[in-house]
């Protein structure tokens, strides 16, 4: 079985722990306690390998070893310990908090400056899309296109998700597994 190390980075309260909890346990807590230092969890995903002709050949199980970091400033100096040996980084922002995208950009910059390994997969995730609605209750502050363009310009994978209702969560990890498997 292939194993990959994955680290979550991003401002506090954007939903990093909730994303991991949805992925690992398929559950969501409305009132989750903020992470102290970092938490370690693991989970597998199964992807389909294809042969040279593009025919599906076999299923491949990929295990993620996940470091869920605390977003608070006072833990910032610990982050390099977790991203230094990572194969993938999930940089998370909250689509209802414009500031959190700025924080995400600074994490991406730090990763690009400090991680030598060009094969590091960086995935930008906009969480809490359940709060974007078509009526006057819409809480969205970050347009999808703004983040998407930024991601494309910087060679990042990107999608919007909801840890609350599960939308897009499995796909994030599957895409990372497929990308890492191809490398
Ligand atoms: P972290 O500090 O980045 O780990 O964020 P948490 O996972 O602790 O979540 C912070 C708060 O946002 C909690 O109250 C969560 O219940 C809430 N939250 C997390 N993900 C979502 C989501 O997808 N939708 C909504 N509506 N709330 C969320
Ligand atoms: Mg947390």
GROMACS .gro file of N, CA and C and ligand atoms in nm, residues 10-20 28-35 68-72 92 94 127-131 161-166 169, ligand 1:
model
  142
   10UNK      N    1  -0.392   2.668   0.727
   10UNK     CA    2  -0.496   2.770   0.704
   10UNK      C    3  -0.531   2.839   0.833
   11UNK      N    4  -0.600   2.950   0.821
   11UNK     CA    5  -0.641   3.030   0.935
   11UNK      C    6  -0.724   2.945   1.033
   12UNK      N    7  -0.730   2.989   1.160
   12UNK     CA    8  -0.812   2.912   1.253
   12UNK      C    9  -0.959   2.933   1.219
   13UNK      N   10  -1.038   2.832   1.245
   13UNK     CA   11  -1.184   2.832   1.224
   13UNK      C   12  -1.230   2.820   1.078
   14UNK      N   13  -1.139   2.797   0.986
   14UNK     CA   14  -1.182   2.782   0.847
   14UNK      C   15  -1.245   2.643   0.823
   15UNK      N   16  -1.217   2.549   0.916
   15UNK     CA   17  -1.277   2.416   0.904
   15UNK      C   18  -1.179   2.305   0.871
   16UNK      N   19  -1.051   2.323   0.903
   16UNK     CA   20  -0.951   2.220   0.875
   16UNK      C   21  -0.986   2.090   0.947
   17UNK      N   22  -1.009   2.099   1.078
   17UNK     CA   23  -1.039   1.977   1.155
   17UNK      C   24  -1.170   1.915   1.108
   18UNK      N   25  -1.265   1.999   1.071
   18UNK     CA   26  -1.394   1.948   1.024
   18UNK      C   27  -1.380   1.873   0.892
   19UNK      N   28  -1.292   1.920   0.805
   19UNK     CA   29  -1.267   1.851   0.678
   19UNK      C   30  -1.206   1.714   0.704
   20UNK      N   31  -1.107   1.710   0.796
   20UNK     CA   32  -1.044   1.582   0.828
   20UNK      C   33  -1.145   1.487   0.893
   28UNK      N   34  -1.966   1.526   1.142
   28UNK     CA   35  -1.946   1.671   1.156
   28UNK      C   36  -1.998   1.714   1.293
   29UNK      N   37  -1.919   1.794   1.367
   29UNK     CA   38  -1.965   1.851   1.496
   29UNK      C   39  -1.983   2.000   1.476
   30UNK      N   40  -2.097   2.051   1.516
   30UNK     CA   41  -2.121   2.194   1.508
   30UNK      C   42  -2.028   2.270   1.602
   31UNK      N   43  -1.999   2.208   1.719
   31UNK     CA   44  -1.919   2.278   1.821
   31UNK      C   45  -1.791   2.201   1.849
   32UNK      N   46  -1.698   2.209   1.753
   32UNK     CA   47  -1.577   2.132   1.778
   32UNK      C   48  -1.472   2.221   1.843
   33UNK      N   49  -1.394   2.159   1.932
   33UNK     CA   50  -1.293   2.236   2.004
   33UNK      C   51  -1.175   2.264   1.913
   34UNK      N   52  -1.113   2.380   1.931
   34UNK     CA   53  -1.005   2.410   1.838
   34UNK      C   54  -0.884   2.322   1.870
   35UNK      N   55  -0.809   2.295   1.765
   35UNK     CA   56  -0.696   2.203   1.773
   35UNK      C   57  -0.583   2.267   1.853
   68UNK      N   58  -0.318   1.755   1.106
   68UNK     CA   59  -0.413   1.866   1.112
   68UNK      C   60  -0.355   1.969   1.207
   69UNK      N   61  -0.306   2.080   1.153
   69UNK     CA   62  -0.239   2.179   1.239
   69UNK      C   63  -0.338   2.280   1.296
   70UNK      N   64  -0.297   2.345   1.404
   70UNK     CA   65  -0.376   2.454   1.462
   70UNK      C   66  -0.344   2.580   1.384
   71UNK      N   67  -0.446   2.662   1.358
   71UNK     CA   68  -0.424   2.780   1.275
   71UNK      C   69  -0.371   2.900   1.352
   72UNK      N   70  -0.380   2.895   1.486
   72UNK     CA   71  -0.343   3.014   1.564
   72UNK      C   72  -0.199   3.056   1.546
   92UNK      N   73  -0.647   2.561   0.340
   92UNK     CA   74  -0.792   2.581   0.350
   92UNK      C   75  -0.825   2.726   0.382
   94UNK      N   76  -1.202   2.991   0.422
   94UNK     CA   77  -1.347   2.988   0.444
   94UNK      C   78  -1.408   3.085   0.342
  127UNK      N   79  -1.374   2.620   0.192
  127UNK     CA   80  -1.473   2.543   0.270
  127UNK      C   81  -1.597   2.627   0.302
  128UNK      N   82  -1.701   2.559   0.348
  128UNK     CA   83  -1.829   2.616   0.394
  128UNK      C   84  -1.920   2.662   0.281
  129UNK      N   85  -1.917   2.593   0.167
  129UNK     CA   86  -2.006   2.634   0.057
  129UNK      C   87  -2.153   2.614   0.091
  130UNK      N   88  -2.181   2.538   0.198
  130UNK     CA   89  -2.323   2.529   0.239
  130UNK      C   90  -2.377   2.665   0.281
  131UNK      N   91  -2.288   2.762   0.312
  131UNK     CA   92  -2.333   2.896   0.354
  131UNK      C   93  -2.353   2.991   0.236
  161UNK      N   94  -1.572   2.313  -0.109
  161UNK     CA   95  -1.629   2.198  -0.039
  161UNK      C   96  -1.716   2.244   0.078
  162UNK      N   97  -1.784   2.146   0.139
  162UNK     CA   98  -1.850   2.170   0.267
  162UNK      C   99  -1.824   2.051   0.358
  163UNK      N  100  -1.751   2.077   0.467
  163UNK     CA  101  -1.730   1.970   0.566
  163UNK      C  102  -1.863   1.939   0.633
  164UNK      N  103  -1.952   2.039   0.637
  164UNK     CA  104  -2.080   2.021   0.706
  164UNK      C  105  -2.169   1.920   0.635
  165UNK      N  106  -2.186   1.937   0.503
  165UNK     CA  107  -2.273   1.840   0.434
  165UNK      C  108  -2.194   1.737   0.352
  166UNK      N  109  -2.062   1.749   0.353
  166UNK     CA  110  -1.978   1.648   0.288
  166UNK      C  111  -1.948   1.674   0.141
  169UNK      N  112  -1.575   1.659  -0.042
  169UNK     CA  113  -1.464   1.621   0.047
  169UNK      C  114  -1.387   1.499  -0.004
  184LIG     P1  115  -1.024   2.475   1.221
  184LIG     O1  116  -0.987   2.572   1.329
  184LIG     O2  117  -0.976   2.524   1.087
  184LIG     O3  118  -0.982   2.335   1.249
  184LIG     O4  119  -1.185   2.479   1.210
  184LIG     P2  120  -1.290   2.378   1.276
  184LIG     O5  121  -1.296   2.251   1.199
  184LIG     O6  122  -1.263   2.368   1.421
  184LIG     O7  123  -1.426   2.458   1.247
  184LIG     C1  124  -1.447   2.589   1.293
  184LIG     C2  125  -1.596   2.617   1.298
  184LIG     O8  126  -1.651   2.618   1.165
  184LIG     C3  127  -1.677   2.512   1.377
  184LIG     O9  128  -1.778   2.577   1.448
  184LIG     C4  129  -1.735   2.424   1.268
  184LIG    O10  130  -1.856   2.365   1.310
  184LIG     C5  131  -1.757   2.524   1.154
  184LIG     N1  132  -1.748   2.460   1.022
  184LIG     C6  133  -1.648   2.383   0.976
  184LIG     N2  134  -1.674   2.342   0.849
  184LIG     C7  135  -1.792   2.395   0.815
  184LIG     C8  136  -1.873   2.390   0.695
  184LIG    O11  137  -1.842   2.326   0.594
  184LIG     N3  138  -1.990   2.461   0.698
  184LIG     C9  139  -2.030   2.533   0.806
  184LIG     N4  140  -2.146   2.596   0.798
  184LIG     N5  141  -1.957   2.540   0.920
  184LIG    C10  142  -1.840   2.472   0.925
   0.00000   0.00000   0.00000
